[in-house]
Structure formats: structure tokens, C-alpha cells
Amino acid sequence: MSNSRGKIIVVGAGIAGLSTAWALTRRGYKVEVFEQGPIPNPRASSYDEHRITRHAYGTLEGYGYLMPRAFRMYEQLFQDIGARHILPGSVVYFLRDPVDWYEPVSRTMTALGKAFHEIPLAEVPDRFPMIETEGLTQVVETEEGGMLFPIRILTDLTVWLGNNGVVFHSDARVGDVDPEAGTIVANGQTHRADRIVICAGAWVNKITPLVEDVVVPSRQAVMYLTPPAEYVEVWKTAPVMIDLGTDSGTYTLPPKNGTRLKIGDHVFTRSGDADGDRIASDADLARLNRAARLAYKDFDRYRVIEKKVCFYTVTRDPSEEFQVKPWGEKVWVVSACSGHGFKLGPLIGDGVAAAIAGEMSDEDAVRLTAGRMSLEEARALEGA
Ligand SMILES: Cc1cc2nc3c(=O)[nH]c(=O)nc-3n(C[C@H](O)[C@H](O)[C@H](O)COP(=O)(O)OP(=O)(O)OC[C@H]3O[C@@H](n4cnc5c(N)ncnc54)[C@H](O)[C@@H]3O)c2cc1C
């Protein structure tokens, strides 16, 4: 796509869409954002109290290499919006089976110069009295991670974009995208732009056929909880915790900085429809409850404040690569979900804006966002 400073339509006001609008606005483009619901939209993947950010990326080492840049992009965004919506801290991993995790993580963290250490199993009951120790094989603490606060980020970013000339169209579901003409239809009206960026989250396959062979929506359950009285104090100082087994696993965000204790299940369902009901049924919660009982002592005594169903797209194969691709002459499609896209939102948005501005080739933007760059390439990009 050629370099031009013109008008860009962004479809979707989640972290990917708003970050792309941010990166384009900073480059001098005139941006209009179309969102099918309110802005921000509580049904979006991005809408939640907290999200994990971290350098330790398991077997997805290419994304680990991008994390120093992802953290820096967030700092730039925080500077613009005038608020630092992040709580830095460690992320502690509780491994229960011989999962393929430690080796790639130790390699990535060492290559990035980020600290990590094992916590002796004998120390776990004192430091983490809420953890079920049965079945634990290894506990590893990784530094320089923490929690991002998405609702606050989306809201402040919307305010910043509005103040910087971005036009918002809420309750405007987009259809009939013409990738060659650069037109969309919303609420019966046709709109034209020099480029269109589709950041439709779990609705992506309803608006374009481009990635439907590769990604599928995944219905995921989370719970917000009140711990039993004897664990209240220990949860207040807990880090982000991730429990990894071969067929179960949880991620848990502690109740800090005005958020609730949240537990989720990181096994993908690869089923459901983002337009469907959002009522968390017993079936939705069965696997999460089982995984949580394996991870936490006395889990049945935690009281549920809210059960929630949310959606993201995930690749049909196990790669979890984000799908960020040009479609025809005028459109980019951004599907950066797979349960790990929030921490990379501004990096992805900046990558797409760099490609539209001609600062980066389309091929490099695709490889960057798919986490396919080597450590050397990621470093070179940072120095560029
Ligand atoms: C429970 C849960 C836990 C997660 N945990 C983490 C985590 O700890 N760390 C992390 O980094 N990531 C995490 N993620 C993933 C992360 O939240 C997502 O990858 C990211 O928010 C995706 O952003 P998005 O902008 O692509 O999609 P969305 O936020 O879904 O935004 C898409 C927007 O497009 C709009 N839209 C769709 N179709 C149309 C249309 N036709 N016309 C107009 N508007 C349209 C939608 O209404 C929506 O607002 C988690 C996700 C979930 C659901």
C-alpha cells in the first residue's frame, strides 16, 4: 500500500481499533471509528477490569521478543492520555505437569535480560497459602510483568482520540466492505476512505472472509470472586498467578487498584457466536471450576460476585498467531486475539499504521504482528 496522509476508517473500538486510530492520528491521518455498540463496548474482548502483561510468553517466543517494544508502546500511549494504567509486578507460574513451558521461557527471559527464578516448593505454603500444593512440580517467578487496566485505557484513549480530531460513530454496525473501492456501509449509508482497517475482534468472520479458514470465535468463561476471610489479606498482596497443567489451567488477577479478584480458564473452547447470549451457564463454568479446584485450596468457599462469558478469536491450529493482513487494495484486517492481544494492542496498531504510512513493508507488518520476527529483527526494529 502506498504512502499517503488521507482519511482512514477504523472498524471496531476495542484495543486494536483504538490503538490503530491512535497510531494513525499521531502520524497525521484523519480517522473515523465505526463501532457496532457503545464506545467502549462491554461486549468487546478488550472490555474488562484487568489484563495480564508479561515478558514470559511460553512457547510463543516470537511474541516474547516483541514485549520490550510492547511495554514501550504502552508507555508512549500512557504519556499521551496522561495516565499510567498499569500496575507493574511479577507473574508467578505454578506448573503441575511436565508442560512444555520452562525451557522456552528461560531462553526468552535470558535473551531479553529479564529476571526470573524458581521458588522452592517448600516455600509455597508460607508465601502463597491459597495455593493447592498437591501436584505442583515447579514454581517460577518472572519479573517485569503486571496488570493493565483495560476499561480505563479504552476510556482515556477514546477521550484523547476525540480531542485529537477522531470522529466516532457508535451503534454503527459495518457491513458490505468493498476492499478495492475502499467503501463500507453503516446504518444504510456508504462511507469512503483512502484505507479501511477492520479490527472486529470475535466478529471478524462476519465482516470479511479473509481469515475465516484460520480463526474461529472462542467462548470463554471468567469469574470474579470474594475469597474466604482467612485469604483476604494474602490476596491483597498476591502477584498475577498462572497455573499450568496439561489439560487444565487458570490465570488469576489479584484484587488490586480498584479491581476484583478474577479467575479465568486458558483452555480455548473454539465454539460459540459473539452475537449470542452472554449468560455463563454451568456448562460454561464446569471446566473453570475444575481447574480452579486443582489450583486453589478451599476453592468451593470462594463466593462468586459475577460469572461472565466473553469471546475472542483463536487460530484453528495451535499456533495462536495474530492474523493481521491486507485485504485487496484498501483494507487491513486485524485479528489480534487468542487471549493475549491486549498487551500487544498499541504495538499492533502502530505496526498497521506504519505499513499504511509506508514506513514498513506490508510483509514485515504481517510478520511482526504474527510474532514471527527473530530476536535480532525485533531489536533492529526497536533501534530503527
Ligand atoms: C476473558 C479474557 C481474558 C483475556 N486476558 C488477556 C490477558 O490477560 N492479556 C492479554 O494481553 N490479552 C488478554 N485477552 C485478549 C485480549 O483482551 C484481546 O486479544 C483483545 O482485547 C482483542 O482486541 P480487539 O480490539 O481485537 O477486539 P475487541 O476488543 O473485541 O474489539 C472489537 C470491536 O469491534 C466491534 N465490531 C465488531 N464487528 C463490527 C462491525 N461489523 N461494525 C462495527 N463494529 C464492529 C465490536 O463491537 C468490538 O467493540 C483476554 C481476553 C478475554 C476475553
Short mmCIF file of C-alpha atoms and ligand atoms in Angstrom, two decimals:
data_model
loop_
_atom_site.label_atom_id
_atom_site.label_comp_id
_atom_site.label_asym_id
_atom_site.label_seq_id
_atom_site.Cartn_x
_atom_site.Cartn_y
_atom_site.Cartn_z
CA MET A 1 0.00 0.00 0.00
CA SER A 2 1.37 3.43 -0.87
CA ASN A 3 2.21 6.26 1.46
CA SER A 4 -0.43 8.96 1.80
CA ARG A 5 -1.84 11.15 4.56
CA GLY A 6 -5.55 10.78 3.95
CA LYS A 7 -8.73 9.56 5.55
CA ILE A 8 -8.84 6.20 7.30
CA ILE A 9 -11.89 4.32 8.56
CA VAL A 10 -11.29 2.04 11.54
CA VAL A 11 -13.98 -0.56 12.23
CA GLY A 12 -14.17 -1.63 15.90
CA ALA A 13 -13.36 0.30 19.07
CA GLY A 14 -11.56 -2.39 21.06
CA ILE A 15 -7.89 -2.05 21.94
CA ALA A 16 -6.81 -2.96 18.38
CA GLY A 17 -9.09 -0.40 16.71
CA LEU A 18 -8.44 2.41 19.18
CA SER A 19 -4.68 1.77 19.15
CA THR A 20 -4.67 1.81 15.35
CA ALA A 21 -6.64 5.07 15.43
CA TRP A 22 -4.10 6.43 17.93
CA ALA A 23 -1.08 5.44 15.83
CA LEU A 24 -2.67 6.86 12.66
CA THR A 25 -3.73 10.11 14.35
CA ARG A 26 -0.16 10.58 15.63
CA ARG A 27 1.01 10.24 12.02
CA GLY A 28 -1.35 12.95 10.78
CA TYR A 29 -4.17 10.86 9.29
CA LYS A 30 -7.80 11.86 9.58
CA VAL A 31 -9.53 8.94 11.31
CA GLU A 32 -13.16 7.88 11.73
CA VAL A 33 -14.02 4.98 14.06
CA PHE A 34 -17.17 2.89 13.49
CA GLU A 35 -18.38 0.71 16.37
CA GLN A 36 -21.46 -1.52 16.35
CA GLY A 37 -22.22 -0.78 20.01
CA PRO A 38 -21.34 1.88 22.57
CA ILE A 39 -17.75 3.14 22.84
CA PRO A 40 -16.16 1.38 24.60
CA ASN A 41 -18.36 -1.68 24.14
CA PRO A 42 -18.85 -4.01 27.15
CA ARG A 43 -19.22 -6.95 24.70
CA ALA A 44 -15.74 -6.40 23.24
CA SER A 45 -12.88 -8.74 24.22
CA SER A 46 -10.99 -5.68 25.36
CA TYR A 47 -13.55 -4.57 27.94
CA ASP A 48 -12.55 -5.78 31.40
CA GLU A 49 -11.08 -4.63 34.68
CA HIS A 50 -7.64 -6.11 34.16
CA ARG A 51 -5.38 -7.89 31.70
CA ILE A 52 -2.05 -9.61 32.24
CA THR A 53 1.12 -8.26 30.68
CA ARG A 54 4.42 -10.13 30.80
CA HIS A 55 7.64 -10.99 29.00
CA ALA A 56 7.41 -14.74 29.72
CA TYR A 57 5.47 -16.00 26.72
CA GLY A 58 5.80 -19.79 26.94
CA THR A 59 6.33 -21.46 23.60
CA LEU A 60 5.27 -18.30 21.69
CA GLU A 61 8.83 -16.99 21.84
CA GLY A 62 8.37 -14.58 18.93
CA TYR A 63 5.80 -12.65 20.97
CA GLY A 64 8.19 -12.65 23.94
CA TYR A 65 10.74 -10.87 21.74
CA LEU A 66 8.16 -8.16 20.98
CA MET A 67 7.35 -7.46 24.61
CA PRO A 68 10.05 -4.83 25.32
CA ARG A 69 8.61 -2.85 22.41
CA ALA A 70 5.02 -3.58 23.53
CA PHE A 71 5.79 -2.16 27.00
CA ARG A 72 7.40 0.93 25.43
CA MET A 73 4.40 1.49 23.13
CA TYR A 74 2.10 1.44 26.17
CA GLU A 75 4.33 3.99 27.94
CA GLN A 76 4.01 6.25 24.89
CA LEU A 77 0.23 5.80 24.92
CA PHE A 78 0.07 6.49 28.68
CA GLN A 79 2.07 9.68 28.15
CA ASP A 80 -0.43 10.83 25.52
CA ILE A 81 -3.54 10.04 27.57
CA GLY A 82 -1.93 11.44 30.73
CA ALA A 83 -2.49 8.37 32.92
CA ARG A 84 -0.37 5.26 33.55
CA HIS A 85 -2.97 2.48 33.73
CA ILE A 86 -0.57 -0.33 34.62
CA LEU A 87 0.44 -1.97 37.88
CA PRO A 88 3.93 -3.43 37.37
CA GLY A 89 4.76 -6.60 39.24
CA SER A 90 5.86 -10.19 38.92
CA VAL A 91 3.93 -13.05 37.33
CA VAL A 92 4.22 -16.40 39.14
CA TYR A 93 3.71 -19.69 37.29
CA PHE A 94 2.62 -22.85 39.07
CA LEU A 95 3.45 -25.89 36.94
CA ARG A 96 1.67 -29.16 37.72
CA ASP A 97 2.59 -31.49 34.89
CA PRO A 98 5.60 -31.79 32.60
CA VAL A 99 4.30 -28.92 30.41
CA ASP A 100 6.48 -27.54 27.64
CA TRP A 101 6.99 -24.16 29.28
CA TYR A 102 10.13 -23.70 31.38
CA GLU A 103 12.71 -24.22 28.66
CA PRO A 104 11.33 -21.68 26.14
CA VAL A 105 10.61 -19.17 28.91
CA SER A 106 14.09 -19.41 30.42
CA ARG A 107 15.51 -18.97 26.91
CA THR A 108 13.35 -15.89 26.14
CA MET A 109 13.83 -14.24 29.53
CA THR A 110 17.61 -14.79 29.39
CA ALA A 111 17.78 -13.42 25.83
CA LEU A 112 15.78 -10.35 26.88
CA GLY A 113 17.82 -9.87 30.07
CA LYS A 114 14.70 -10.20 32.25
CA ALA A 115 14.92 -11.74 35.72
CA PHE A 116 13.20 -14.99 36.72
CA HIS A 117 13.80 -17.52 39.47
CA GLU A 118 12.38 -20.70 40.87
CA ILE A 119 10.54 -20.59 44.17
CA PRO A 120 11.34 -23.73 46.21
CA LEU A 121 8.21 -25.85 46.64
CA ALA A 122 8.79 -25.85 50.41
CA GLU A 123 8.29 -22.06 50.47
CA VAL A 124 4.96 -22.11 48.62
CA PRO A 125 2.62 -22.71 51.64
CA ASP A 126 4.07 -19.70 53.51
CA ARG A 127 4.19 -17.31 50.61
CA PHE A 128 1.03 -18.50 48.81
CA PRO A 129 -1.23 -20.09 51.43
CA MET A 130 -4.15 -20.07 48.96
CA ILE A 131 -2.35 -22.38 46.52
CA GLU A 132 -3.14 -26.09 46.35
CA THR A 133 0.32 -27.66 46.58
CA GLU A 134 -0.73 -31.18 45.60
CA GLY A 135 0.61 -31.99 42.16
CA LEU A 136 2.93 -28.98 41.96
CA THR A 137 6.18 -29.77 40.18
CA GLN A 138 7.78 -26.32 39.76
CA VAL A 139 7.04 -22.71 40.68
CA VAL A 140 8.69 -19.89 38.76
CA GLU A 141 8.52 -16.16 39.38
CA THR A 142 9.13 -13.89 36.38
CA GLU A 143 9.81 -10.18 36.81
CA GLU A 144 8.68 -7.12 34.81
CA GLY A 145 5.09 -8.10 34.16
CA GLY A 146 1.91 -6.94 35.85
CA MET A 147 -1.63 -5.82 35.17
CA LEU A 148 -3.06 -3.39 32.63
CA PHE A 149 -6.44 -1.74 33.36
CA PRO A 150 -8.39 -2.00 30.08
CA ILE A 151 -11.64 -0.13 30.80
CA ARG A 152 -9.62 2.88 31.96
CA ILE A 153 -7.27 2.60 28.97
CA LEU A 154 -10.14 2.35 26.44
CA THR A 155 -12.00 5.26 28.03
CA ASP A 156 -9.00 7.60 28.25
CA LEU A 157 -7.90 6.65 24.76
CA THR A 158 -11.38 7.47 23.42
CA VAL A 159 -11.17 10.88 25.11
CA TRP A 160 -7.68 11.51 23.67
CA LEU A 161 -8.76 10.47 20.17
CA GLY A 162 -11.84 12.71 20.31
CA ASN A 163 -9.72 15.64 21.47
CA ASN A 164 -7.36 15.00 18.57
CA GLY A 165 -9.97 15.12 15.83
CA VAL A 166 -11.11 11.50 15.53
CA VAL A 167 -14.78 11.17 14.59
CA PHE A 168 -16.69 8.37 16.36
CA HIS A 169 -19.77 6.56 15.03
CA SER A 170 -21.29 4.44 17.81
CA ASP A 171 -24.16 1.97 17.25
CA ALA A 172 -22.95 1.72 13.65
CA ARG A 173 -22.55 -1.89 12.56
CA VAL A 174 -20.43 -2.03 9.43
CA GLY A 175 -21.14 -4.36 6.50
CA ASP A 176 -20.64 -4.53 2.74
CA VAL A 177 -16.96 -3.70 2.83
CA ASP A 178 -15.52 -3.23 -0.66
CA PRO A 179 -11.78 -3.85 -0.31
CA GLU A 180 -10.96 -2.44 -3.75
CA ALA A 181 -13.16 0.67 -3.69
CA GLY A 182 -12.48 1.43 -0.01
CA THR A 183 -16.12 1.70 0.99
CA ILE A 184 -18.22 0.45 3.88
CA VAL A 185 -21.92 0.63 4.68
CA ALA A 186 -23.18 1.52 8.17
CA ASN A 187 -26.77 2.31 9.10
CA GLY A 188 -27.72 2.40 5.42
CA GLN A 189 -25.07 4.95 4.46
CA THR A 190 -21.97 4.35 2.36
CA HIS A 191 -18.68 5.80 3.60
CA ARG A 192 -15.46 6.01 1.63
CA ALA A 193 -11.85 6.33 2.80
CA ASP A 194 -8.31 6.02 1.48
CA ARG A 195 -7.82 3.00 3.71
CA ILE A 196 -10.02 0.90 5.99
CA VAL A 197 -8.75 -1.06 8.99
CA ILE A 198 -11.08 -3.78 10.27
CA CYS A 199 -10.48 -4.57 13.96
CA ALA A 200 -13.69 -6.52 14.59
CA GLY A 201 -12.49 -8.89 17.32
CA ALA A 202 -14.58 -12.06 17.57
CA TRP A 203 -16.94 -10.75 14.84
CA VAL A 204 -14.20 -10.72 12.19
CA ASN A 205 -15.62 -13.62 10.16
CA LYS A 206 -18.96 -11.82 9.86
CA ILE A 207 -17.41 -8.86 8.07
CA THR A 208 -14.70 -10.45 5.90
CA PRO A 209 -13.95 -13.94 4.57
CA LEU A 210 -10.19 -13.19 4.66
CA VAL A 211 -9.28 -15.12 7.82
CA GLU A 212 -12.25 -17.45 8.28
CA ASP A 213 -10.21 -20.53 7.40
CA VAL A 214 -7.68 -19.58 10.06
CA VAL A 215 -9.55 -18.14 13.08
CA VAL A 216 -12.67 -19.07 14.98
CA PRO A 217 -14.51 -17.34 17.86
CA SER A 218 -13.94 -18.89 21.27
CA ARG A 219 -16.45 -18.60 24.11
CA GLN A 220 -14.55 -18.22 27.39
CA ALA A 221 -15.75 -18.04 31.00
CA VAL A 222 -14.36 -15.95 33.84
CA MET A 223 -15.44 -15.42 37.44
CA TYR A 224 -15.00 -12.52 39.83
CA LEU A 225 -14.74 -13.70 43.40
CA THR A 226 -14.59 -12.83 47.08
CA PRO A 227 -12.09 -15.10 48.85
CA PRO A 228 -12.79 -16.80 52.20
CA ALA A 229 -11.98 -14.49 55.14
CA GLU A 230 -8.66 -16.17 56.01
CA TYR A 231 -7.30 -15.49 52.49
CA VAL A 232 -8.43 -11.86 52.10
CA GLU A 233 -5.16 -10.29 53.27
CA VAL A 234 -2.91 -12.61 51.30
CA TRP A 235 -4.81 -11.91 48.08
CA LYS A 236 -4.27 -8.16 48.57
CA THR A 237 -0.53 -8.61 48.08
CA ALA A 238 -0.62 -11.51 45.60
CA PRO A 239 1.05 -11.25 42.19
CA VAL A 240 -0.57 -12.31 38.92
CA MET A 241 -0.69 -16.11 39.07
CA ILE A 242 -0.86 -18.67 36.28
CA ASP A 243 -1.50 -22.35 36.88
CA LEU A 244 -0.39 -24.69 34.11
CA GLY A 245 -1.33 -28.32 33.77
CA THR A 246 -1.54 -30.41 30.64
CA ASP A 247 -5.35 -30.48 30.39
CA SER A 248 -6.30 -27.66 32.75
CA GLY A 249 -5.05 -24.26 33.69
CA THR A 250 -6.11 -20.97 35.21
CA TYR A 251 -4.93 -17.40 35.19
CA THR A 252 -5.72 -15.24 38.20
CA LEU A 253 -5.57 -11.50 38.67
CA PRO A 254 -5.49 -10.25 42.26
CA PRO A 255 -7.92 -7.62 43.58
CA LYS A 256 -5.68 -4.57 43.36
CA ASN A 257 -6.09 -0.90 42.40
CA GLY A 258 -9.87 -0.93 42.41
CA THR A 259 -10.39 -4.28 40.69
CA ARG A 260 -11.95 -7.57 41.74
CA LEU A 261 -10.23 -10.93 42.12
CA LYS A 262 -10.67 -12.65 38.74
CA ILE A 263 -10.04 -16.19 37.64
CA GLY A 264 -10.21 -17.48 34.09
CA ASP A 265 -9.51 -20.63 32.20
CA HIS A 266 -6.98 -20.59 29.40
CA VAL A 267 -8.14 -23.66 27.54
CA PHE A 268 -9.86 -22.47 24.33
CA THR A 269 -13.41 -23.67 23.60
CA ARG A 270 -13.20 -22.70 19.88
CA SER A 271 -17.00 -22.53 19.85
CA GLY A 272 -19.84 -20.02 20.12
CA ASP A 273 -21.05 -16.84 18.48
CA ALA A 274 -20.08 -13.40 19.76
CA ASP A 275 -23.61 -12.15 19.00
CA GLY A 276 -25.14 -14.93 21.09
CA ASP A 277 -26.07 -14.95 24.76
CA ARG A 278 -23.52 -13.98 27.38
CA ILE A 279 -25.02 -15.93 30.25
CA ALA A 280 -22.42 -18.10 31.96
CA SER A 281 -24.11 -21.50 32.28
CA ASP A 282 -23.00 -24.39 34.47
CA ALA A 283 -21.58 -25.95 31.30
CA ASP A 284 -19.51 -22.80 30.60
CA LEU A 285 -18.16 -22.87 34.13
CA ALA A 286 -17.59 -26.61 34.61
CA ARG A 287 -14.02 -26.71 33.32
CA LEU A 288 -13.05 -23.45 35.02
CA ASN A 289 -14.37 -24.72 38.37
CA ARG A 290 -12.48 -27.97 37.97
CA ALA A 291 -9.25 -26.17 37.09
CA ALA A 292 -9.71 -23.71 39.95
CA ARG A 293 -10.19 -26.52 42.47
CA LEU A 294 -6.92 -28.06 41.28
CA ALA A 295 -5.17 -24.69 41.64
CA TYR A 296 -6.60 -23.22 44.88
CA LYS A 297 -7.31 -24.60 48.34
CA ASP A 298 -10.87 -24.27 49.57
CA PHE A 299 -12.00 -23.02 46.19
CA ASP A 300 -15.60 -24.01 46.86
CA ARG A 301 -15.67 -21.50 49.72
CA TYR A 302 -14.90 -18.54 47.41
CA ARG A 303 -18.07 -16.54 46.80
CA VAL A 304 -18.93 -15.64 43.22
CA ILE A 305 -19.58 -11.93 42.62
CA GLU A 306 -20.09 -12.31 38.87
CA LYS A 307 -19.83 -15.03 36.25
CA LYS A 308 -19.06 -13.76 32.78
CA VAL A 309 -18.83 -15.08 29.25
CA CYS A 310 -16.61 -13.31 26.76
CA PHE A 311 -15.24 -14.02 23.31
CA TYR A 312 -12.05 -13.75 21.37
CA THR A 313 -10.86 -15.30 18.13
CA VAL A 314 -8.30 -18.02 18.23
CA THR A 315 -6.50 -19.81 15.43
CA ARG A 316 -7.99 -23.14 14.40
CA ASP A 317 -4.48 -24.61 14.69
CA PRO A 318 -2.38 -24.34 17.89
CA SER A 319 -0.13 -21.52 16.56
CA GLU A 320 -2.10 -18.65 18.23
CA GLU A 321 -0.63 -16.30 15.61
CA PHE A 322 -2.43 -12.99 15.19
CA GLN A 323 -3.91 -12.57 11.73
CA VAL A 324 -3.10 -9.07 10.51
CA LYS A 325 -3.26 -8.89 6.74
CA PRO A 326 -4.00 -6.61 3.81
CA TRP A 327 -7.29 -7.34 2.01
CA GLY A 328 -7.46 -6.01 -1.54
CA GLU A 329 -6.05 -2.57 -2.30
CA LYS A 330 -7.61 -0.61 0.52
CA VAL A 331 -8.20 -2.73 3.60
CA TRP A 332 -6.21 -4.18 6.51
CA VAL A 333 -7.82 -6.88 8.62
CA VAL A 334 -6.60 -7.13 12.22
CA SER A 335 -7.45 -10.19 14.31
CA ALA A 336 -5.17 -9.97 17.33
CA CYS A 337 -6.95 -12.03 19.92
CA SER A 338 -6.14 -15.57 21.12
CA GLY A 339 -6.43 -14.46 24.73
CA HIS A 340 -3.21 -12.46 24.59
CA GLY A 341 -3.85 -9.46 22.36
CA PHE A 342 -4.41 -6.70 24.88
CA LYS A 343 -0.80 -6.35 25.96
CA LEU A 344 0.21 -6.05 22.30
CA GLY A 345 -2.60 -3.68 21.22
CA PRO A 346 -0.57 -0.47 20.74
CA LEU A 347 2.27 -2.41 19.10
CA ILE A 348 -0.15 -3.99 16.61
CA GLY A 349 -1.90 -0.67 15.93
CA ASP A 350 1.45 1.01 15.38
CA GLY A 351 2.56 -1.78 13.03
CA VAL A 352 -0.54 -1.40 10.87
CA ALA A 353 -0.21 2.40 10.86
CA ALA A 354 3.49 2.06 9.90
CA ALA A 355 2.52 -0.15 6.95
CA ILE A 356 -0.21 2.26 5.81
CA ALA A 357 2.25 5.17 6.09
CA GLY A 358 4.85 3.26 4.05
CA GLU A 359 7.32 3.16 6.97
CA MET A 360 7.25 -0.64 6.98
CA SER A 361 6.56 -3.12 4.20
CA ASP A 362 3.24 -4.99 4.32
CA GLU A 363 5.19 -8.25 4.61
CA ASP A 364 7.14 -7.02 7.66
CA ALA A 365 3.95 -5.75 9.30
CA VAL A 366 2.37 -9.18 8.81
CA ARG A 367 5.45 -10.97 10.24
CA LEU A 368 5.76 -8.52 13.15
CA THR A 369 2.16 -8.94 14.23
CA ALA A 370 2.29 -12.71 13.77
CA GLY A 371 5.20 -12.83 16.24
CA ARG A 372 7.42 -14.30 13.54
CA MET A 373 10.38 -11.95 13.89
CA SER A 374 13.63 -13.21 15.39
CA LEU A 375 15.09 -11.54 18.47
CA GLU A 376 17.63 -9.77 16.24
CA GLU A 377 14.90 -8.46 13.92
CA ALA A 378 12.80 -7.30 16.86
CA ARG A 379 15.85 -5.49 18.30
CA ALA A 380 16.67 -3.93 14.92
CA LEU A 381 13.11 -2.64 14.68
CA GLU A 382 13.47 -1.07 18.09
CA GLY A 383 16.67 0.68 17.03
CA ALA A 384 15.15 1.86 13.73
C1 LIG B 1 -11.51 -13.30 29.37
C2 LIG B 1 -10.37 -12.75 28.57
C3 LIG B 1 -9.12 -12.67 29.16
C4 LIG B 1 -8.05 -12.14 28.45
N1 LIG B 1 -6.84 -12.00 29.07
C5 LIG B 1 -5.85 -11.35 28.44
C6 LIG B 1 -4.65 -11.03 29.13
O1 LIG B 1 -4.51 -11.32 30.33
N2 LIG B 1 -3.68 -10.36 28.46
C7 LIG B 1 -3.82 -10.00 27.15
O2 LIG B 1 -2.90 -9.41 26.60
N3 LIG B 1 -4.95 -10.31 26.47
C8 LIG B 1 -5.95 -10.95 27.09
N4 LIG B 1 -7.13 -11.22 26.43
C9 LIG B 1 -7.21 -10.98 24.99
C10 LIG B 1 -7.46 -9.54 24.66
O3 LIG B 1 -8.42 -8.97 25.52
C11 LIG B 1 -7.90 -9.47 23.20
O4 LIG B 1 -6.91 -10.08 22.40
C12 LIG B 1 -8.07 -8.04 22.73
O5 LIG B 1 -8.84 -7.30 23.64
C13 LIG B 1 -8.71 -8.03 21.35
O6 LIG B 1 -8.96 -6.70 20.98
P1 LIG B 1 -9.70 -6.36 19.63
O7 LIG B 1 -9.74 -4.89 19.58
O8 LIG B 1 -9.07 -7.12 18.53
O9 LIG B 1 -11.17 -6.98 19.79
P2 LIG B 1 -12.41 -6.40 20.62
O10 LIG B 1 -11.97 -5.82 21.90
O11 LIG B 1 -13.44 -7.46 20.67
O12 LIG B 1 -12.93 -5.20 19.73
C14 LIG B 1 -13.62 -5.41 18.52
C15 LIG B 1 -14.69 -4.35 18.42
O13 LIG B 1 -15.20 -4.37 17.11
C16 LIG B 1 -16.60 -4.14 17.16
N5 LIG B 1 -17.19 -4.68 15.93
C17 LIG B 1 -17.19 -5.96 15.52
N6 LIG B 1 -17.80 -6.08 14.32
C18 LIG B 1 -18.17 -4.84 13.97
C19 LIG B 1 -18.85 -4.32 12.84
N7 LIG B 1 -19.24 -5.10 11.82
N8 LIG B 1 -19.09 -3.00 12.80
C20 LIG B 1 -18.70 -2.18 13.81
N9 LIG B 1 -18.06 -2.62 14.91
C21 LIG B 1 -17.79 -3.94 14.99
C22 LIG B 1 -17.02 -4.89 18.42
O14 LIG B 1 -18.25 -4.45 18.93
C23 LIG B 1 -15.85 -4.58 19.36
O15 LIG B 1 -16.08 -3.43 20.14
C24 LIG B 1 -8.22 -11.75 27.12
C25 LIG B 1 -9.49 -11.83 26.52
C26 LIG B 1 -10.55 -12.31 27.25
C27 LIG B 1 -11.90 -12.34 26.58
#
